[in-house]
XYZ file of C-alpha atoms in Angstrom:
95
model
C 90.865 86.395 110.858
C 88.247 87.600 113.395
C 90.895 87.574 116.130
C 93.230 89.702 114.003
C 90.434 92.221 113.357
C 89.710 92.438 117.067
C 93.369 93.120 117.836
C 93.512 95.812 115.151
C 90.373 97.400 116.615
C 91.924 97.520 120.084
C 95.184 98.953 118.691
C 93.206 101.619 116.841
C 91.351 102.690 120.016
C 94.623 102.825 121.970
C 96.139 105.004 119.212
C 93.115 107.343 119.252
C 93.312 107.674 123.045
C 97.073 108.383 122.835
C 96.503 111.143 120.271
C 93.782 112.741 122.432
C 95.991 112.510 125.508
C 99.036 114.156 123.943
C 97.136 116.784 121.953
C 94.361 117.733 124.399
C 94.671 116.401 127.928
C 98.378 116.861 128.661
C 98.624 120.491 127.404
C 95.498 121.444 129.384
C 96.932 119.940 132.586
C 100.162 121.890 132.029
C 98.208 125.127 131.496
C 96.118 124.520 134.642
C 99.279 123.897 136.669
C 100.868 127.152 135.429
C 97.686 129.112 136.191
C 97.489 127.693 139.723
C 101.169 128.485 140.304
C 100.670 132.066 139.048
C 97.730 132.576 141.415
C 99.679 131.158 144.373
C 102.610 133.539 143.701
C 100.579 136.766 143.728
C 102.248 139.570 145.681
C 101.129 142.972 146.930
C 101.641 145.533 144.176
C 101.172 143.140 141.235
C 98.993 144.478 138.422
C 96.405 141.839 137.535
C 93.468 141.339 135.213
C 90.469 139.360 136.435
C 88.601 136.885 134.261
C 85.898 139.569 133.998
C 88.350 142.079 132.524
C 88.918 144.299 135.574
C 92.470 145.641 135.773
C 93.653 146.392 139.306
C 96.563 146.297 141.725
C 96.868 143.697 144.471
C 96.509 145.378 147.883
C 96.462 142.269 150.083
C 96.832 138.537 149.547
C 94.903 136.111 151.750
C 94.622 132.335 151.653
C 91.703 132.007 149.196
C 91.150 135.594 148.087
C 92.938 138.799 147.171
C 91.989 142.390 147.885
C 92.301 144.515 144.738
C 92.573 148.316 144.500
C 90.360 149.717 141.750
C 90.136 153.157 140.171
C 91.510 156.542 141.156
C 89.968 156.373 144.644
C 91.772 153.063 145.261
C 88.553 151.334 146.232
C 89.397 147.968 147.778
C 87.358 145.005 146.573
C 87.821 141.331 147.518
C 88.125 138.727 144.749
C 88.542 134.975 144.897
C 91.975 133.846 143.658
C 90.386 131.731 140.908
C 89.005 134.969 139.402
C 92.506 136.268 138.597
C 93.130 135.653 134.898
C 96.587 137.119 134.320
C 99.351 139.046 136.047
C 100.126 142.012 133.786
C 103.271 143.279 135.465
C 105.217 142.099 138.461
C 106.105 144.586 141.172
C 109.761 145.590 140.973
C 111.567 144.130 143.943
C 113.888 146.490 145.808
C 117.113 144.895 146.961
């Protein structure tokens, strides 16, 4: 009997870990991968929103940062790529 209870305890912990993995860990990894891919594919002219809520256009893309144009004077401000939250609209590509 004690051995059977121990096996059931182990099975229960494995089941709990599996539920956490498929409901929490795996979706978060997928979201992180999509966010990283989005930040790597930034192009000049994209309209982006930073994690601080600033909406701007991408003026230049560098390795670890982007230069954003803000406001009517088109003030250029550098931001780290990790600070880009979303890409609002992609620049229309001319073919």
